[in-house]
Every structure is written in structure tokens, then in C-alpha cells.
CSV table of C-alpha atoms in Angstrom, one decimal:
chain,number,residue,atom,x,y,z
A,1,UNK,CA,31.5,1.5,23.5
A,2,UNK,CA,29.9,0.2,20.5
A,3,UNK,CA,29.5,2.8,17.8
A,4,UNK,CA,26.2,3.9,16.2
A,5,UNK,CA,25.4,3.9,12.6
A,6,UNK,CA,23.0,6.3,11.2
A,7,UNK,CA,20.6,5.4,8.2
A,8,UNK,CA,18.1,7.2,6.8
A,9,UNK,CA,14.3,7.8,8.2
A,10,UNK,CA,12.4,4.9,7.6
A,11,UNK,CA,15.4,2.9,6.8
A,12,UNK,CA,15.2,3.9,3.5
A,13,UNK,CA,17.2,1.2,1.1
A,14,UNK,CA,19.3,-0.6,4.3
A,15,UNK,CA,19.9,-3.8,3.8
A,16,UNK,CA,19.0,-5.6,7.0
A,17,UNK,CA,18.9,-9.2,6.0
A,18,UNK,CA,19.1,-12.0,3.0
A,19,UNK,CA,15.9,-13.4,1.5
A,20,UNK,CA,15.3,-16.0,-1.0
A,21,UNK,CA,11.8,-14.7,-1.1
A,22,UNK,CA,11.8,-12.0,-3.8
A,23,UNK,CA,12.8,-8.8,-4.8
A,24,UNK,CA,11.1,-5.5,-5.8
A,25,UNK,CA,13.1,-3.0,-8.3
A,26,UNK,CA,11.7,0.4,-8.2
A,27,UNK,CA,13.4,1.6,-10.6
A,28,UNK,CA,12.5,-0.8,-13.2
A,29,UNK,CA,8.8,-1.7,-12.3
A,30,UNK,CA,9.7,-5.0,-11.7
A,31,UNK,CA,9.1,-7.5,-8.7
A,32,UNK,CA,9.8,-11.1,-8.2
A,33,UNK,CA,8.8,-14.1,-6.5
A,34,UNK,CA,11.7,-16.6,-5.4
A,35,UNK,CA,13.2,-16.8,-9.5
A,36,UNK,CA,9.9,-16.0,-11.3
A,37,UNK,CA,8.1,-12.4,-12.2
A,38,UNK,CA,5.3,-12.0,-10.0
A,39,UNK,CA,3.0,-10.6,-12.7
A,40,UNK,CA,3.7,-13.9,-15.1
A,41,UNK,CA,2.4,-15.9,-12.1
A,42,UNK,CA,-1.1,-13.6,-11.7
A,43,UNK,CA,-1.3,-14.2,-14.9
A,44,UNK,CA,-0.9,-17.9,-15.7
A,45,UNK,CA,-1.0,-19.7,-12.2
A,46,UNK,CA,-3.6,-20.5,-9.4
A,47,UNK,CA,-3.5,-18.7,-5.7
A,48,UNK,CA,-2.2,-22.2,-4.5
A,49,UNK,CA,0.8,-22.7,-7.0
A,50,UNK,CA,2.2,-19.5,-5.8
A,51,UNK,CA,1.3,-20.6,-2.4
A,52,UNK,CA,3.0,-23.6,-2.9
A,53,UNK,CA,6.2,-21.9,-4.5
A,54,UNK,CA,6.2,-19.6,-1.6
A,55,UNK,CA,6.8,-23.0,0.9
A,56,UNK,CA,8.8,-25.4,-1.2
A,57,UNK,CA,11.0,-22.6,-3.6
A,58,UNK,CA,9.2,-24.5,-6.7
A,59,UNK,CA,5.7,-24.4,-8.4
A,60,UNK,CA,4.5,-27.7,-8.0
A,61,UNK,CA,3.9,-30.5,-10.2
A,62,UNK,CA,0.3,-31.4,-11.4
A,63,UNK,CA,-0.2,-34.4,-8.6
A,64,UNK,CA,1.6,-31.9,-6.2
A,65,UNK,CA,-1.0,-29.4,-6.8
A,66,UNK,CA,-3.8,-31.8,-6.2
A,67,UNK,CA,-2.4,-33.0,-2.7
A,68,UNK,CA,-1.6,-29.5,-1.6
A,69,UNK,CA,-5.2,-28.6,-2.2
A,70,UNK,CA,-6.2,-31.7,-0.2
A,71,UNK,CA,-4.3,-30.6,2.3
A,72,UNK,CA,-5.4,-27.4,2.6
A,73,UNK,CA,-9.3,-27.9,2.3
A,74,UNK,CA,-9.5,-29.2,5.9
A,75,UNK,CA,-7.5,-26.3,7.3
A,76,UNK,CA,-9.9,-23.4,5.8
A,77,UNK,CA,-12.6,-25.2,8.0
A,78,UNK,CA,-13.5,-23.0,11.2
A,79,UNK,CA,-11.6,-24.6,14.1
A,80,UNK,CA,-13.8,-25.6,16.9
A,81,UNK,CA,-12.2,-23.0,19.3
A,82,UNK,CA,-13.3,-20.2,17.5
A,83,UNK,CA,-17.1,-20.9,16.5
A,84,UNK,CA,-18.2,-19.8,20.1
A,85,UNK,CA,-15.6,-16.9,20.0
A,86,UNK,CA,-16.8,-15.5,16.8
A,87,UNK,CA,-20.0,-14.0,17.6
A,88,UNK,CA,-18.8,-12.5,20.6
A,89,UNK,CA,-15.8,-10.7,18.7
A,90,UNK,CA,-18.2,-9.9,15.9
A,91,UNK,CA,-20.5,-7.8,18.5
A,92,UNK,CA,-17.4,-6.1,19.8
A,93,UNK,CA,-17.5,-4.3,16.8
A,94,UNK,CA,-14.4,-2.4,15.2
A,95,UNK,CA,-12.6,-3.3,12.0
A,96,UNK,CA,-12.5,-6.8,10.8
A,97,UNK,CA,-8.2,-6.6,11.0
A,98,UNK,CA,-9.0,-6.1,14.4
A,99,UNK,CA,-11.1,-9.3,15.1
A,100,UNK,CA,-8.9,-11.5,12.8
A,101,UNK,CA,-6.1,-10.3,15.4
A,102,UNK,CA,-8.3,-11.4,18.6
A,103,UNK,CA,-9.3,-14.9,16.6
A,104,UNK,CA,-6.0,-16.0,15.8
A,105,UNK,CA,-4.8,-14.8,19.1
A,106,UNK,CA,-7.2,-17.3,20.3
A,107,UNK,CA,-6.7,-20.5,18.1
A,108,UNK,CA,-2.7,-20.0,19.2
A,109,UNK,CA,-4.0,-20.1,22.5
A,110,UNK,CA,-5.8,-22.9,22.6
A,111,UNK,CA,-3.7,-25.2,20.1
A,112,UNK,CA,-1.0,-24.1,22.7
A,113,UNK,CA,1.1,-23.1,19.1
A,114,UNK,CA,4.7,-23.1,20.4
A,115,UNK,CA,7.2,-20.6,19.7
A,116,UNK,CA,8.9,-20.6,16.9
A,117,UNK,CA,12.5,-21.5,18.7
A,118,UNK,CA,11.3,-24.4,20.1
A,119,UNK,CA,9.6,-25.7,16.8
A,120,UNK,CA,11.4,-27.7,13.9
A,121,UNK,CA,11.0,-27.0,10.7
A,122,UNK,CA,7.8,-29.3,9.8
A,123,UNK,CA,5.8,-28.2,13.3
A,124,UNK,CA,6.7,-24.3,11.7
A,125,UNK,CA,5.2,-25.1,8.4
A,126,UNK,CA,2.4,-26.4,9.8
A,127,UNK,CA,1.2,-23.6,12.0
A,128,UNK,CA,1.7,-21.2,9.0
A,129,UNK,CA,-0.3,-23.1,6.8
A,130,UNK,CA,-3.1,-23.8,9.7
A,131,UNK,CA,-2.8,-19.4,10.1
A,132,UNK,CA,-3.2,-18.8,6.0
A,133,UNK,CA,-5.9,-20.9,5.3
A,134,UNK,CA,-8.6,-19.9,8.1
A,135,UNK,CA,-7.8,-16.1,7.7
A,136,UNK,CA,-10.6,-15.5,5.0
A,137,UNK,CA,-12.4,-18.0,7.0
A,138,UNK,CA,-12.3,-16.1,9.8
A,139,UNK,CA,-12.5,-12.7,8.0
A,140,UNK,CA,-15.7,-13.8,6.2
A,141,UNK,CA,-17.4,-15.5,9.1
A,142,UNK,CA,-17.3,-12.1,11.1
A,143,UNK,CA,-18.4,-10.4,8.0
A,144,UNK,CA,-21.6,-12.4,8.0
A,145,UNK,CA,-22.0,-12.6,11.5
A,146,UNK,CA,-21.9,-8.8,12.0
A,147,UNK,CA,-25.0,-8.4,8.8
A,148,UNK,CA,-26.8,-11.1,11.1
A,149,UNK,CA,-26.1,-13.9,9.0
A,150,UNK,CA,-24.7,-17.4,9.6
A,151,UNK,CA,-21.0,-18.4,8.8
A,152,UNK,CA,-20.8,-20.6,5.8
A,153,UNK,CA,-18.2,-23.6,5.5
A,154,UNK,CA,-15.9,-23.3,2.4
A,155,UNK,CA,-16.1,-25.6,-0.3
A,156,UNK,CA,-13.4,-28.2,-1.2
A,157,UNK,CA,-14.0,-27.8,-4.7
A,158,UNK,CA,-13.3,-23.9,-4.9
A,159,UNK,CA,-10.1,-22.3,-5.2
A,160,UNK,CA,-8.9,-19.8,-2.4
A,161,UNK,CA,-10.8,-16.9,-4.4
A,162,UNK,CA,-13.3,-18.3,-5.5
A,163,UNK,CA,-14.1,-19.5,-1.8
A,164,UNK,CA,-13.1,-16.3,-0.5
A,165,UNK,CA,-16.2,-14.6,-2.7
A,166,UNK,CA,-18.8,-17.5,-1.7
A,167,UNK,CA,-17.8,-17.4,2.3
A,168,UNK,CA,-18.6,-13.6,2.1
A,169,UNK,CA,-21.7,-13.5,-0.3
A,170,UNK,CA,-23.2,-17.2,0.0
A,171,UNK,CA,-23.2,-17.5,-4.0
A,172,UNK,CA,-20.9,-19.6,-6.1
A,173,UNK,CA,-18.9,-16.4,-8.0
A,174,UNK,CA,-18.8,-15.6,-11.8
A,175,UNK,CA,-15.8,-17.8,-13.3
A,176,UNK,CA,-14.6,-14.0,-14.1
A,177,UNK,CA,-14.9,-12.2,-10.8
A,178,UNK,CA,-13.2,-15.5,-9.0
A,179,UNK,CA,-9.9,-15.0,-11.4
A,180,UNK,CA,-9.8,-11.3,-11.1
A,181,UNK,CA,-9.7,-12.0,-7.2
A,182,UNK,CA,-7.0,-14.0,-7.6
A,183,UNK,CA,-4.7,-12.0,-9.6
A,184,UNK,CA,-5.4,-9.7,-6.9
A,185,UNK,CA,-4.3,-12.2,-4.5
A,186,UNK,CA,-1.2,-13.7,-6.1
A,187,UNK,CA,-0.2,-10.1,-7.1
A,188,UNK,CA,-0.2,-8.9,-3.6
A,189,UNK,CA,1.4,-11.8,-2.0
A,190,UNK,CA,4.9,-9.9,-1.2
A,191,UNK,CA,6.7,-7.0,-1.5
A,192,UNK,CA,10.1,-6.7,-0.2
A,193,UNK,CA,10.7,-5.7,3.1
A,194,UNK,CA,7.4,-3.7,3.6
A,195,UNK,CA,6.7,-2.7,7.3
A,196,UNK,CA,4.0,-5.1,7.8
A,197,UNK,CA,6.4,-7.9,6.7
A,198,UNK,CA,9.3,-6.7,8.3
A,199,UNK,CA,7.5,-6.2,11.4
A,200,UNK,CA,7.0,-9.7,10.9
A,201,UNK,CA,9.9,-10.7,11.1
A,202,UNK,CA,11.2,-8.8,13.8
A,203,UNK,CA,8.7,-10.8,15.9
A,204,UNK,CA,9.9,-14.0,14.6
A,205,UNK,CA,13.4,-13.2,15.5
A,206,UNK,CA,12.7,-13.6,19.0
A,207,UNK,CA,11.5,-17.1,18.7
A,208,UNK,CA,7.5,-16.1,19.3
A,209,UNK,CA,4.8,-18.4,17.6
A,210,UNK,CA,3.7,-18.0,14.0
A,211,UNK,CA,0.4,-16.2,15.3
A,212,UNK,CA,2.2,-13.5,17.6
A,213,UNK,CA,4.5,-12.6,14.0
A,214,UNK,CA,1.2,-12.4,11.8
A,215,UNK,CA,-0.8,-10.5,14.6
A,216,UNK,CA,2.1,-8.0,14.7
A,217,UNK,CA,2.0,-7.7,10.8
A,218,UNK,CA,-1.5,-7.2,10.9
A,219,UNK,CA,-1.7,-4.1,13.2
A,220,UNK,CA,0.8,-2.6,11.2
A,221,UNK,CA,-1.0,-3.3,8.1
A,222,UNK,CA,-4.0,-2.0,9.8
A,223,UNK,CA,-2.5,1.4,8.8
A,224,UNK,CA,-3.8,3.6,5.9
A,225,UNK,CA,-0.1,4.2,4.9
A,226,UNK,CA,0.3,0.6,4.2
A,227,UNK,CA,-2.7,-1.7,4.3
A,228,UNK,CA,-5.5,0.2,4.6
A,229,UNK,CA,-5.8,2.8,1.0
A,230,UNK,CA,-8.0,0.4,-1.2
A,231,UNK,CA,-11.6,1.8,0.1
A,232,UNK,CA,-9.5,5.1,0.7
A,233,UNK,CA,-8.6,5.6,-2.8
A,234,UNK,CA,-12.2,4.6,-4.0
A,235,UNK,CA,-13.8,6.8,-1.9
A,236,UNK,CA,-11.8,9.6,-3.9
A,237,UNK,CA,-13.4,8.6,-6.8
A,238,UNK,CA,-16.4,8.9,-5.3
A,239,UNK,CA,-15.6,12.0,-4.2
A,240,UNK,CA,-15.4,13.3,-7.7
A,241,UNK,CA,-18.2,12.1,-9.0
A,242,UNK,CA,-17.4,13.0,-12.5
A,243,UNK,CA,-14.8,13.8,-15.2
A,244,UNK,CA,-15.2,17.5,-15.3
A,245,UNK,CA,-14.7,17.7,-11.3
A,246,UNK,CA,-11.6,15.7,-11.6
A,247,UNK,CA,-9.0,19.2,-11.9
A,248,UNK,CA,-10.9,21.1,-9.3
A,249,UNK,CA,-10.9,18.4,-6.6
A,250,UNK,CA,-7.0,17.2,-7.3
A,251,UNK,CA,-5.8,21.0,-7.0
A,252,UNK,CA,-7.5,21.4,-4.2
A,253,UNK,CA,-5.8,18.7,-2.3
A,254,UNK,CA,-2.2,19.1,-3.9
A,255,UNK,CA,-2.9,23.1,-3.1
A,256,UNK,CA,-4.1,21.7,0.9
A,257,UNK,CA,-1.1,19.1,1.5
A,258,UNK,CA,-3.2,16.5,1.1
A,259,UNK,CA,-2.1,13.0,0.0
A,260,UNK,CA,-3.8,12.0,-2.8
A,261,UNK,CA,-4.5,8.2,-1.8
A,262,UNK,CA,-3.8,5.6,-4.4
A,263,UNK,CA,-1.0,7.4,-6.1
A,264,UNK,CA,2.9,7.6,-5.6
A,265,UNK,CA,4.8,4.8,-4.0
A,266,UNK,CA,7.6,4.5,-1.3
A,267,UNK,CA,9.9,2.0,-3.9
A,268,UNK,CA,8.3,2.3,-7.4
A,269,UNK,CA,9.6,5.4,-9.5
A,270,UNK,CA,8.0,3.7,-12.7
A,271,UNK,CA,4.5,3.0,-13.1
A,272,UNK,CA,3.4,-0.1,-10.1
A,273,UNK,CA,3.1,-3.4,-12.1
A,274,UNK,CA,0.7,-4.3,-9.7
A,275,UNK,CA,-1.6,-1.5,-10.9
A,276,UNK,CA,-0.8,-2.1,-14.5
A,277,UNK,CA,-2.2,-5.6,-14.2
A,278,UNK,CA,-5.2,-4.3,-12.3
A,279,UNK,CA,-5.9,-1.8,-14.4
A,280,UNK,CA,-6.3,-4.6,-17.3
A,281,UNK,CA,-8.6,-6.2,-15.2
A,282,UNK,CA,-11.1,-3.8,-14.1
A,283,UNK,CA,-11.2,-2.5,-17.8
A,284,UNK,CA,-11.7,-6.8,-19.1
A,285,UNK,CA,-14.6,-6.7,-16.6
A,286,UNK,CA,-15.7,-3.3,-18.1
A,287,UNK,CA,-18.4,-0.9,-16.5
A,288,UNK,CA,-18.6,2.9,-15.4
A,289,UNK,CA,-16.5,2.2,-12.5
A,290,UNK,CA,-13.5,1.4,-14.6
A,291,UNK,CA,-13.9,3.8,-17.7
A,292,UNK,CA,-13.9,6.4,-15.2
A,293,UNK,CA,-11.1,5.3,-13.3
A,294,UNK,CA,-8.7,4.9,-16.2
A,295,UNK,CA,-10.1,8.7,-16.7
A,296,UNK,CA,-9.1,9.8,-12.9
A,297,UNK,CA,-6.1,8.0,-13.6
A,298,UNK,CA,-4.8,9.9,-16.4
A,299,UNK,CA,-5.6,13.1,-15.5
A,300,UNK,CA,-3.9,12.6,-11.8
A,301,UNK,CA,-0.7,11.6,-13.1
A,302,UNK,CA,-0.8,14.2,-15.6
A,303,UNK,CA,-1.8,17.2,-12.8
A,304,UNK,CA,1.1,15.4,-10.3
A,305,UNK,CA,3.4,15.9,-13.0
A,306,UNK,CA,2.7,19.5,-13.4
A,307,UNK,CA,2.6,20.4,-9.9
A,308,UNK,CA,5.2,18.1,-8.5
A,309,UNK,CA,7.7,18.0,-10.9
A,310,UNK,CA,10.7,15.2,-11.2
A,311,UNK,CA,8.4,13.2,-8.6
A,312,UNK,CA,7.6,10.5,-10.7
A,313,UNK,CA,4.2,9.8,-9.1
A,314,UNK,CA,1.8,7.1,-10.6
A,315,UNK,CA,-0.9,5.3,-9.4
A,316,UNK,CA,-0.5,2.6,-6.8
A,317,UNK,CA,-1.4,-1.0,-6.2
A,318,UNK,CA,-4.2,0.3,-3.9
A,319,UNK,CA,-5.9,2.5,-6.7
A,320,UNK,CA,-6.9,-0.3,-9.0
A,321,UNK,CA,-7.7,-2.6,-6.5
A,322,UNK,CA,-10.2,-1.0,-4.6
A,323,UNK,CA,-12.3,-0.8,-8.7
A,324,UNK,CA,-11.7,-4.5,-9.2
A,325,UNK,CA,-12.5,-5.7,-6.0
A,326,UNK,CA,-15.7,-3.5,-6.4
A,327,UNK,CA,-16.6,-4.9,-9.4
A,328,UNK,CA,-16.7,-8.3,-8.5
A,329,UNK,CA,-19.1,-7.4,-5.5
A,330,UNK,CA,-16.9,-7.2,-2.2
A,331,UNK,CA,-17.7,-4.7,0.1
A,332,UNK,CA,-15.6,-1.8,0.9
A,333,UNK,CA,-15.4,-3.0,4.6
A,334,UNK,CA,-13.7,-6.1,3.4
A,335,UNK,CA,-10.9,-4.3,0.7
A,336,UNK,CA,-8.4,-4.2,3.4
A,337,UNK,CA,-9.1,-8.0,4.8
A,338,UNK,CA,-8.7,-9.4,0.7
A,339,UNK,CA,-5.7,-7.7,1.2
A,340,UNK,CA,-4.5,-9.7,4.0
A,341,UNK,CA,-5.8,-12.8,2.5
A,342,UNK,CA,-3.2,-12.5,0.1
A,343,UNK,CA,-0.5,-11.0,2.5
A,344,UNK,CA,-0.8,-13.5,5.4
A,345,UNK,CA,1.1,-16.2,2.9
A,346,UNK,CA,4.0,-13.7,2.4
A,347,UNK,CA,4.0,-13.2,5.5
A,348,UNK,CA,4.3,-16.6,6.9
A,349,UNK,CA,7.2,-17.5,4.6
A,350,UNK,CA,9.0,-14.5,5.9
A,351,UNK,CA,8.9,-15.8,9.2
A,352,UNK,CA,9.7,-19.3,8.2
A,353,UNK,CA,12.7,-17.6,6.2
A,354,UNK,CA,13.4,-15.6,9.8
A,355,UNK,CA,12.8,-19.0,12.0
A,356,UNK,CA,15.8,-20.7,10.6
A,357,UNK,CA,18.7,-18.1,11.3
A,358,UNK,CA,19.1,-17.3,15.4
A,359,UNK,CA,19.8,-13.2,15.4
A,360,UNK,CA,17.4,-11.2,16.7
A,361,UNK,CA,16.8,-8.1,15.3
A,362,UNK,CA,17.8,-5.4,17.7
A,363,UNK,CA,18.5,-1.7,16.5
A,364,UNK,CA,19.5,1.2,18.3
A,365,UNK,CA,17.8,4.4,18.9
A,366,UNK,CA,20.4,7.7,19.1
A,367,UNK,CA,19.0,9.5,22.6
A,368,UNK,CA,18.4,13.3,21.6
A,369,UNK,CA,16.5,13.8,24.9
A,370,UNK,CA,18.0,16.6,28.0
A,371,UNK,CA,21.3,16.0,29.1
A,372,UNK,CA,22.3,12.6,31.3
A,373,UNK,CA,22.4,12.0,34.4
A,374,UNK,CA,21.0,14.3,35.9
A,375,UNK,CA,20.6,14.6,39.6
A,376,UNK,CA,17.1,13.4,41.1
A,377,UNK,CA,15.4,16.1,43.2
């Protein structure tokens, strides 16, 4: 009989696999991409070099770059299958995650996307990259359709964020709101083994098609313990209203048991680099919003540290997101879905990564049910 191995809940800190991907260190407030910091990139690349890094295990070179956004401008186009689907999904209502799942579910089905095992390596790549650049598509188009307004086509000569802003609003973005969206983006690309990319992964392990692992990740994602805090932690600010509420209303959910969304973090034990770089952003673009965030900010951590001591809680990737992603006009309805417009490229080279070994990931569970057998009566 084989003999079980207990971890900790949550698999807290198992090693499961290898990954050439990147790395996060909690307890330096440090995370990487393949061999560069993750942070350098938001700050001096485009949304398409990392994108590029994340496919070929280099940033590209200057002609590179220019191909690989000619390749990629015909994929962001809305695939024939899904322009008569969309409405119909759209006035099904429910979260756009949800309809992004149903689309893609769709555009697998009818491009008859094989599995995974029965794919080479080029076919693989290909169905990724079809999958990462019609997600905001998608997402934006049943946006739109759901405010009664028409899908717009992106535009071959925007970037991925600044598209990502015109296919929602219909207006060419600010130069400044387009590169705060894509720090977002590049910043949130990966994360370790997180359990929307690990679910991922597990999915790809069994040899499914690229659009079964990403649907998977996505309704784990979905959840507000991963995913879903950006509009979350905003609405906290909201519910504040102002600095001299900001004690009251933080004992008062510390004192209930109440998470306090956009702070603490399952790996970080430093501050989130994520949120340091967003937290220069929102206060570059400037504005009540982010004075009075950096305010809330403070005083939380400050209040945690009292009340929760030797917790090392600081604010989260999700707190400063949700006030730059604001700023620059998005509606709270689509925090989560910029999120996965960013995510769905980490995800896809994770199962890429997964699609070239041939284990499937199978755990056990340790039965702590009644006694067995016992007899049927």
C-alpha cells in the first residue's frame, strides 16, 4: 500500500513541480519573471515584450517586436464564431469572468482546438496566443454590449492597453492612463503557483485543450480570495468616505472578524512590490482618489500592526489597483476582467510549461469519514 504524505492546508510552501517561469520571494518582496525582476519590466518594457519573454525565455529584439505585434493584431479581432454568440451571452447576464468562460468555451468548440496531448509544440503556442489576445476582446465586447452599445474592432496601431481602454470606452486613451494600464498588466502577469495558475495546470496535465486550462483558471479566479478584491478593496474606501472615519470603520471590522480586503498576502511578509509600484502610479496621476488612499493606507497598516501584532500585514496588489484602474476611467465591473487580461498570458505559458512533461497531477485525499466497510442494509 502506497503511503500518504501529509502537507500543510492549502499546500502551503510544497514544491509540486519545476518552472522556468518565475519566482516569488515573500520574504524579500521580490518576484521574477524567467531571469528578470518583474517590476524593472513594468517599468521599462511594453505589455508585448513581456509577452514575448513569457513564450520565447527572451525579450525580443527590435524587428522581433514589430513581427510579434503583426502577429498578434489579427488575433485580437473577434472571431466569426463568437459575434452571433455574444449578444446572446451578454443578455444572460452574470459577471463578465462568467461570459469570457462561455465565449472561449465556444471558439474551442468550433476551431475543434485539440487537446493539448495530441498537439506539438507550434499548434500549442498557437491556440495560447489565439486565447490571450481575444480575451479583452471578448471582455470589452460584452461590456459594451450589455450598456447597449456596439462592439468595437481594436486597432493595429494600439498596444494591448491602450486597446484594452478604447475597446471598453470607444476613445483613444490619455498617453498616461494607457501606461499606467500596462504596468498594471505586466505587473500582474504571474505569480508563482497561485491557485488560479495552478489550477491551470492541473487541467493541462491531463492533456485537455488550452481553453479547458484557462476556463478552469478563470473560475478559480472568479473568487474574491484570489481574483476578484480590486472593486472589493475600493468599495472600502468608499466605505469610509473620509480620513477621520478611517479608525472607527477598521476597528470595527478587525473587532467583527472581518477581512480587511486589499491588505495582507498569503506569500508576501514585506510590503507587495506590486502595490509599491501602483501606489507610484495612482499618486503620478494624482487626484483625491489617491491622496486619500495613501492616507487609508497608512493608517491600516499602522492599526494592523497594533491589533495583530508580528503579522506583518501590508497592503496588497488588489488595494492599489482598484485606485489606478479607477483613475484612468475603467469601470468597477471590469477591475477583475483587467485582471485577467494580464493573467490569461501567465497562464497560458504555464500550461505550455505543463504540456511538455507527461505526469498528471494526481494527489490524494486522507478519508476521515465513518468507519469502512460497512455492511449495506
Amino acid at each position: 500500500m502506497t503511503e500518504l504524505i501529509d502537507v500543510p492546508a492549502g499546500l502551503r510552501n510544497v514544491v509540486v513541480t519545476t518552472t522556468e517561469l518565475g519566482d516569488v520571494r515573500g520574504r524579500e518582496g521580490f518576484y521574477h519573471y524567467r531571469q528578470y525582476d518583474a517590476i524593472d519590466l513594468a517599468r521599462h518594457k511594453t505589455f508585448e515584450d513581456v509577452w514575448f519573454l513569457f513564450l520565447e525565455g527572451r525579450l525580443p529584439e527590435p524587428e522581433e517586436r514589430v513581427r510579434f505585434a503583426k502577429e498578434l493584431a489579427p488575433l485580437r479581432v473577434l472571431p466569426g464564431e463568437l459575434r452571433e454568440i455574444l449578444p446572446l451571452v451578454a443578455r444572460a447576464g452574470g459577471r463578465p469572468i462568467a461570459g469570457l468562460r462561455t465565449a472561449l468555451s465556444v471558439l474551442a468548440a468550433a476551431r475543434d482546438l485539440p487537446p493539448l496531448w495530441d498537439a506539438g509544440p507550434d499548434r500549442r503556442k498557437a491556440d495560447a496566443m489565439l486565447v490571450c489576445a481575444v480575451t479583452p476582446t471578448i471582455l470589452a465586447a460584452l461590456h459594451r454590449l450589455r450598456a447597449g452599445l456596439e462592439p468595437l474592432e481594436p486597432r493595429a496601431d494600439l498596444g494591448a492597453a491602450a486597446n484594452w481602454l478604447y475597446l471598453v470606452s470607444g476613445a483613444e486613451p490619455a498617453a498616461e492612463h494607457a501606461r499606467a494600464i500596462e504596468q498594471y498588466l505586466i505587473a500582474t502577469v504571474d505569480h508563482g503557483f497561485n491557485a488560479s495558475t495552478f489550477t491551470a495546470r492541473v487541467v493541462a496535465s491531463c492533456g485537455a485543450d488550452v481553453v479547458s486550462a484557462v476556463a478552469a483558471a478563470l473560475g478559480a479566479f472568479s473568487g474574491p480570495l484570489h481574483g476578484g478584491a480590486p472593486d472589493r478593496a475600493l468599495a472600502s474606501l468608499d466605505a469610509i468616505g473620509t480620513p477621520d472615519r478611517i479608525d472607527a470603520w477598521v476597528r470595527a471590522r478587525i473587532s467583527a472578524g472581518d477581512r480587511i480586503m486589499g491588505f495582507g498576502h498569503a506569500v508576501y511578509r514585506t510590503q507587495d512590490p506590486r502595490s509599491v509600484l501602483l501606489r507610484e502610479i495612482a499618486t503620478g496621476l494624482g487626484g483625491d482618489l489617491a491622496d486619500f488612499a495613501t492616507t487609508v493606507e497608512r493608517r491600516v497598516v499602522e492599526i494592523l500592526a497594533e491589533l495583530k501584532p508580528g503579522r506583518e500585514l501590508y497592503a496588497n496588489v488588489e488595494f492599489y489597483a482598484g485606485v489606478v484602474m479607477e483613475l484612468c476611467g475603467l469601470p468597477r465591473a471590469l477591475f477583475t476582467p483587467t485582471f485577467a487580461v494580464s493573467r490569461v498570458v501567465g497562464w497560458c505559458a504555464n500550461v505550455l510549461e505543463q504540456a511538455a512533461g507527461s505526469k498528471i497531477i494526481r494527489p490524494a485525499a486522507r478519508y476521515v469519514g465513518p468507519p469502512a466497510p460497512q455492511p449495506v442494509s
